[in-house]
Coordinates of C-alpha atoms in Angstrom, one line a residue:
M1 CA 0.0 0.3 0.1
S2 CA 2.9 2.3 0.3
V3 CA 6.7 1.8 0.9
S4 CA 6.4 0.7 4.5
S5 CA 3.1 -1.1 4.3
G6 CA 1.3 -4.0 2.5
I7 CA -1.6 -6.5 3.2
L8 CA -0.8 -10.4 3.1
I9 CA -3.3 -11.8 0.8
K10 CA -2.0 -15.4 0.8
W11 CA 0.6 -17.6 2.3
T12 CA 3.0 -19.9 0.4
K13 CA 5.9 -22.4 1.1
G14 CA 3.8 -24.2 3.7
F15 CA 3.2 -21.2 6.0
S16 CA -0.8 -21.2 7.4
I17 CA -1.3 -18.6 9.6
V18 CA -4.8 -17.9 9.1
D19 CA -5.0 -14.8 11.6
M20 CA -2.5 -12.9 9.2
V21 CA -4.1 -13.3 6.0
G22 CA -5.9 -9.8 5.1
R23 CA -3.4 -7.9 7.6
D24 CA -0.8 -5.3 7.1
V25 CA 2.4 -7.4 7.8
A26 CA 4.5 -4.2 8.5
A27 CA 2.1 -3.0 10.8
C28 CA 2.2 -6.1 12.8
L29 CA 5.7 -6.2 12.9
Q30 CA 5.8 -2.7 14.3
E31 CA 3.5 -3.7 17.0
A32 CA 5.3 -6.6 18.2
L33 CA 8.5 -4.4 18.3
T34 CA 6.9 -1.9 20.3
R35 CA 5.5 -4.7 22.8
K36 CA 9.3 -5.8 23.1
G37 CA 10.2 -2.2 24.1
L38 CA 12.5 -1.8 21.0
D39 CA 12.8 1.7 19.6
M40 CA 12.9 0.6 15.9
R41 CA 10.6 1.8 13.2
V42 CA 9.7 -0.3 10.2
A43 CA 10.8 2.0 7.3
A44 CA 10.3 -0.2 4.4
L45 CA 8.5 -3.4 3.4
V46 CA 10.6 -5.2 0.6
N47 CA 10.2 -8.6 -1.3
D48 CA 13.5 -10.4 -1.2
T49 CA 14.0 -10.1 -4.8
V50 CA 13.6 -6.3 -5.0
G51 CA 16.2 -6.2 -2.1
T52 CA 18.6 -8.2 -4.0
L53 CA 18.0 -6.1 -7.2
A54 CA 18.7 -3.1 -4.8
V55 CA 22.3 -4.2 -3.4
G56 CA 23.2 -5.6 -7.1
H57 CA 22.4 -2.2 -8.8
Y58 CA 24.0 -0.4 -6.0
H59 CA 27.1 -2.7 -6.9
D60 CA 26.9 -2.6 -10.6
P61 CA 24.5 -0.1 -12.4
D62 CA 24.2 -2.7 -15.3
T63 CA 21.7 -5.3 -13.0
V64 CA 18.4 -5.2 -14.3
A65 CA 17.0 -8.2 -12.8
A66 CA 17.1 -10.3 -9.5
I67 CA 16.4 -13.9 -9.4
I68 CA 15.8 -15.8 -6.0
I69 CA 16.3 -19.3 -6.5
G70 CA 16.5 -21.1 -2.9
T71 CA 13.7 -22.9 -0.9
G72 CA 11.3 -20.8 -3.1
T73 CA 11.9 -19.0 -6.1
N74 CA 10.9 -15.4 -7.5
A75 CA 12.0 -12.9 -10.0
C76 CA 11.7 -9.0 -10.1
Y77 CA 13.4 -6.7 -13.0
W78 CA 13.4 -3.1 -13.8
E79 CA 10.9 -1.7 -16.1
R80 CA 10.3 1.7 -17.9
V81 CA 7.2 3.2 -16.4
D82 CA 5.6 3.9 -19.9
A83 CA 5.6 -0.1 -20.1
I84 CA 3.5 -0.2 -17.0
I85 CA -0.2 0.2 -17.6
K86 CA -1.3 0.6 -14.2
C87 CA 1.4 3.6 -14.3
Q88 CA 0.4 5.7 -17.2
G89 CA -0.1 9.2 -16.2
L90 CA 1.7 8.8 -13.1
L91 CA 4.7 11.4 -12.7
M92 CA 7.9 9.4 -11.8
T93 CA 11.4 11.0 -11.5
S94 CA 13.3 8.3 -12.7
G95 CA 10.8 7.0 -15.4
R96 CA 11.5 3.4 -14.2
M97 CA 9.8 0.8 -11.7
V98 CA 10.9 -2.3 -10.2
V99 CA 8.2 -4.8 -11.0
N100 CA 8.0 -7.7 -8.3
M101 CA 6.6 -10.4 -10.9
E102 CA 6.1 -13.3 -8.2
W103 CA 7.1 -15.6 -10.9
G104 CA 6.7 -18.7 -8.6
N105 CA 3.1 -18.6 -9.0
F106 CA 3.6 -18.4 -13.1
W107 CA 1.6 -21.2 -15.0
S108 CA 1.2 -22.2 -18.4
S109 CA 0.2 -25.4 -20.2
H110 CA 3.3 -25.5 -21.9
L111 CA 5.4 -26.1 -18.6
P112 CA 6.4 -29.9 -18.5
R113 CA 4.2 -31.1 -16.0
T114 CA 4.4 -34.8 -14.8
S115 CA 2.1 -37.0 -12.8
Y116 CA 5.0 -36.6 -9.9
D117 CA 4.2 -33.0 -10.1
I118 CA 0.7 -33.3 -10.2
D119 CA 0.4 -35.5 -7.1
L120 CA 3.1 -33.2 -5.4
D121 CA 1.0 -30.3 -5.8
A122 CA -2.6 -31.9 -5.0
E123 CA -1.1 -33.1 -1.6
S124 CA 0.8 -29.8 -0.9
P125 CA -0.7 -27.0 1.6
N126 CA -1.2 -24.9 -1.2
P127 CA -2.8 -26.9 -4.4
N128 CA -3.1 -25.0 -7.5
D129 CA -0.6 -22.3 -6.4
Q130 CA 3.0 -21.9 -7.1
G131 CA 3.1 -24.0 -10.1
F132 CA 6.5 -22.7 -11.5
E133 CA 8.0 -22.7 -7.9
K134 CA 7.1 -26.2 -7.5
M135 CA 9.2 -27.4 -10.4
I136 CA 12.1 -25.2 -9.6
S137 CA 12.8 -24.7 -6.0
G138 CA 14.9 -26.1 -3.5
M139 CA 11.9 -27.0 -1.0
Y140 CA 10.5 -29.3 -3.8
L141 CA 13.0 -30.9 -6.0
G142 CA 13.8 -33.6 -3.1
D143 CA 10.3 -34.6 -2.9
I144 CA 9.9 -35.1 -6.7
V145 CA 13.2 -37.3 -6.7
R146 CA 11.3 -39.1 -3.5
R147 CA 8.2 -39.8 -5.7
V148 CA 10.0 -41.1 -8.7
I149 CA 12.1 -43.5 -6.3
L150 CA 8.8 -44.8 -4.6
K151 CA 7.0 -45.6 -8.4
M152 CA 10.3 -47.5 -9.3
S153 CA 9.9 -49.5 -6.2
L154 CA 6.3 -50.2 -6.7
E155 CA 7.0 -51.4 -9.9
S156 CA 10.2 -53.2 -9.7
D157 CA 12.2 -54.9 -7.2
M158 CA 15.3 -52.8 -7.9
F159 CA 15.6 -51.4 -4.4
G160 CA 14.0 -54.6 -2.5
P161 CA 11.3 -54.7 -0.1
I162 CA 9.6 -51.3 0.1
S163 CA 10.3 -49.0 2.7
P164 CA 7.6 -47.2 4.6
K165 CA 9.9 -44.1 4.8
L166 CA 9.7 -43.7 1.0
S167 CA 6.0 -42.7 1.4
M168 CA 7.1 -39.4 3.7
P169 CA 6.6 -36.5 2.0
F170 CA 9.4 -34.2 2.2
I171 CA 11.6 -36.5 3.8
M172 CA 14.3 -36.2 1.2
R173 CA 15.8 -32.7 1.3
T174 CA 17.0 -31.0 -1.5
P175 CA 20.8 -30.9 -0.2
L176 CA 20.6 -34.8 0.3
M177 CA 19.5 -35.2 -3.5
S178 CA 22.4 -32.6 -4.6
A179 CA 25.0 -34.7 -2.4
M180 CA 23.8 -38.2 -4.4
H181 CA 23.6 -36.1 -7.8
E182 CA 27.1 -34.7 -7.4
D183 CA 28.6 -38.4 -5.7
N184 CA 31.8 -38.9 -8.0
S185 CA 33.1 -42.2 -5.9
P186 CA 33.3 -45.1 -8.4
D187 CA 30.8 -47.3 -6.4
L188 CA 28.7 -44.4 -5.6
R189 CA 28.7 -44.8 -1.9
E190 CA 27.4 -41.7 -0.5
V191 CA 24.0 -42.3 -2.7
A192 CA 24.1 -45.6 -0.8
R193 CA 24.7 -43.9 2.7
I194 CA 21.8 -41.2 2.0
L195 CA 19.5 -44.0 0.6
N196 CA 20.1 -46.2 3.7
D197 CA 20.0 -43.0 6.3
I198 CA 16.9 -41.6 5.1
F199 CA 14.7 -44.2 3.6
E200 CA 16.3 -47.1 5.6
I201 CA 17.1 -49.1 2.1
P202 CA 20.2 -51.1 2.9
D203 CA 22.5 -53.1 0.5
I204 CA 21.2 -51.1 -3.0
P205 CA 22.8 -52.5 -5.9
L206 CA 25.1 -50.2 -8.1
K207 CA 22.8 -50.5 -10.9
A208 CA 20.1 -48.9 -8.7
R209 CA 22.4 -46.3 -7.4
K210 CA 23.2 -45.2 -10.9
F211 CA 19.4 -44.9 -11.7
V212 CA 19.1 -42.5 -8.6
V213 CA 21.9 -40.2 -9.7
K214 CA 20.1 -40.4 -13.3
V215 CA 16.8 -39.2 -11.7
C216 CA 18.4 -36.6 -9.7
D217 CA 20.1 -35.0 -12.9
V218 CA 16.9 -35.0 -14.7
V219 CA 14.8 -33.2 -11.9
T220 CA 17.8 -30.8 -11.4
R221 CA 18.4 -30.1 -15.2
R222 CA 14.5 -29.5 -15.8
A223 CA 14.5 -27.1 -13.1
A224 CA 17.5 -25.0 -14.0
R225 CA 16.3 -24.8 -17.6
L226 CA 12.9 -23.8 -16.7
A227 CA 14.9 -21.1 -14.6
A228 CA 16.6 -20.0 -17.5
A229 CA 13.7 -19.8 -19.4
G230 CA 12.3 -17.4 -17.0
I231 CA 15.4 -15.1 -17.1
V232 CA 15.3 -15.2 -20.9
G233 CA 11.5 -14.1 -20.7
I234 CA 12.4 -11.3 -18.6
L235 CA 15.5 -10.4 -20.9
K236 CA 13.2 -10.4 -24.0
K237 CA 10.6 -8.2 -22.3
I238 CA 13.2 -5.6 -21.6
G239 CA 15.1 -5.8 -24.9
R240 CA 18.2 -7.3 -23.7
D241 CA 18.0 -10.6 -25.5
G242 CA 19.5 -9.2 -28.4
S243 CA 16.0 -8.6 -30.2
G244 CA 15.3 -5.1 -29.2
G245 CA 12.3 -5.9 -27.0
I246 CA 8.9 -7.4 -28.0
T247 CA 7.9 -4.4 -29.8
G248 CA 11.4 -3.3 -30.8
G249 CA 11.0 -4.4 -34.7
R250 CA 14.9 -4.6 -35.1
S251 CA 16.4 -7.9 -35.7
R252 CA 19.1 -9.3 -33.7
S253 CA 21.9 -8.8 -36.1
D254 CA 21.7 -4.9 -36.0
M255 CA 21.4 -4.8 -32.3
K256 CA 24.5 -3.9 -30.1
M257 CA 24.0 -5.8 -27.0
R258 CA 24.8 -4.2 -23.8
R259 CA 26.4 -5.7 -20.8
T260 CA 23.7 -7.2 -18.6
V261 CA 23.7 -8.3 -15.1
V262 CA 21.2 -10.5 -13.3
A263 CA 21.7 -10.9 -9.9
I264 CA 21.1 -14.3 -8.4
E265 CA 20.5 -15.5 -4.5
G266 CA 19.5 -18.4 -3.0
G267 CA 21.5 -21.6 -1.8
L268 CA 20.1 -23.7 -4.6
Y269 CA 22.1 -21.8 -7.2
S270 CA 25.1 -20.8 -5.0
K271 CA 25.8 -24.2 -3.6
Y272 CA 24.7 -26.6 -6.2
A273 CA 27.4 -26.7 -9.1
L274 CA 25.5 -29.0 -11.5
F275 CA 22.3 -26.5 -11.0
R276 CA 24.1 -23.6 -12.2
E277 CA 26.1 -25.4 -14.6
Y278 CA 22.6 -26.4 -16.4
L279 CA 21.3 -22.9 -16.2
R280 CA 24.0 -21.3 -18.1
E281 CA 24.2 -24.0 -20.6
A282 CA 20.1 -23.2 -21.2
L283 CA 20.9 -19.6 -21.4
N284 CA 23.7 -20.2 -23.9
E285 CA 21.1 -22.5 -25.9
I286 CA 18.1 -20.2 -25.9
L287 CA 20.1 -16.9 -26.4
G288 CA 22.9 -18.1 -28.4
E289 CA 26.9 -17.7 -27.5
D290 CA 27.3 -14.2 -29.1
I291 CA 24.3 -12.6 -26.9
A292 CA 24.8 -15.0 -23.6
K293 CA 28.3 -13.8 -23.3
H294 CA 26.8 -10.0 -22.5
V295 CA 24.7 -11.5 -19.6
I296 CA 26.6 -12.1 -16.6
L297 CA 25.0 -13.8 -13.8
K298 CA 26.1 -12.5 -10.2
V299 CA 25.7 -14.6 -7.3
T300 CA 25.0 -12.0 -4.3
E301 CA 25.6 -13.2 -0.4
D302 CA 22.8 -11.7 1.7
G303 CA 21.5 -9.4 -0.9
S304 CA 18.1 -9.5 0.2
G305 CA 18.8 -8.3 3.7
I306 CA 21.6 -5.9 2.7
G307 CA 19.4 -4.3 -0.3
A308 CA 16.5 -4.0 2.0
A309 CA 18.5 -2.1 4.4
L310 CA 19.8 0.3 1.5
L311 CA 16.2 0.9 0.7
A312 CA 15.2 1.7 4.5
A313 CA 18.2 4.0 4.6
S314 CA 17.3 5.9 1.5
Y315 CA 13.6 6.0 2.2
S316 CA 14.6 7.2 5.7
S317 CA 17.0 10.0 4.8

């Protein structure tokens, strides 16, 4: 509603505090600070992607977008005010505005959705919401892998007797999935250890371990490629994909591509080497090497926190 107020419309990522829906989150935080006797004022309500963009732009003026790829996923970008229908007629000093996309809730019939995605969504606390996020982010990838292993167990004897732990949602966390995916030992002993520790499946043959690594690879590669497609969508919208923008009308050949920085934050991207590799590979594939070399993906550490502080400081002054 303003720089320091906003109404909670709905929860995501498994949160479900019913009493908060429809209330001003900043006002509630302010009341809590006051109750604790803290002399603090909430100066700005900032989405984490917007904070990441703020700190990215502070350090590098060529930053045009920010992406969160961690437990959840979201994106924001810097848009011309004349391209925002809601803002037409408003006087803006900069001529630009940050758009928080909430892309985790993006949905399209073109998304490569499987039976595992449909089942995960149906059994989640927020069915029919955050469809894109459920195919990309760290909260969900491990559970997609669990669902595939469960089906393989039900339809073959590859894993021996079916473990009850395989039916427990979210027991397979994404960091464990990445550890299996990146296991370089000849006998995949880390894969065997994790499957034994988490699912209580002992003595897994090497062939089955290789299958599990392949499943992790397919799920991770799909997630990274979808995230890359989302980034290219933003670059296309603002004319940074070498095409001159959706309404530019110029061909790629007569465009001079500008240096374009995308700030990225979140453990899934920063700590998962194969995810980063697949995302970059997809960017190069979609944009072409000549254009993609001008697109720099910059990891930010606590960018959302520092960015929020920068915005609060700039508003307070």
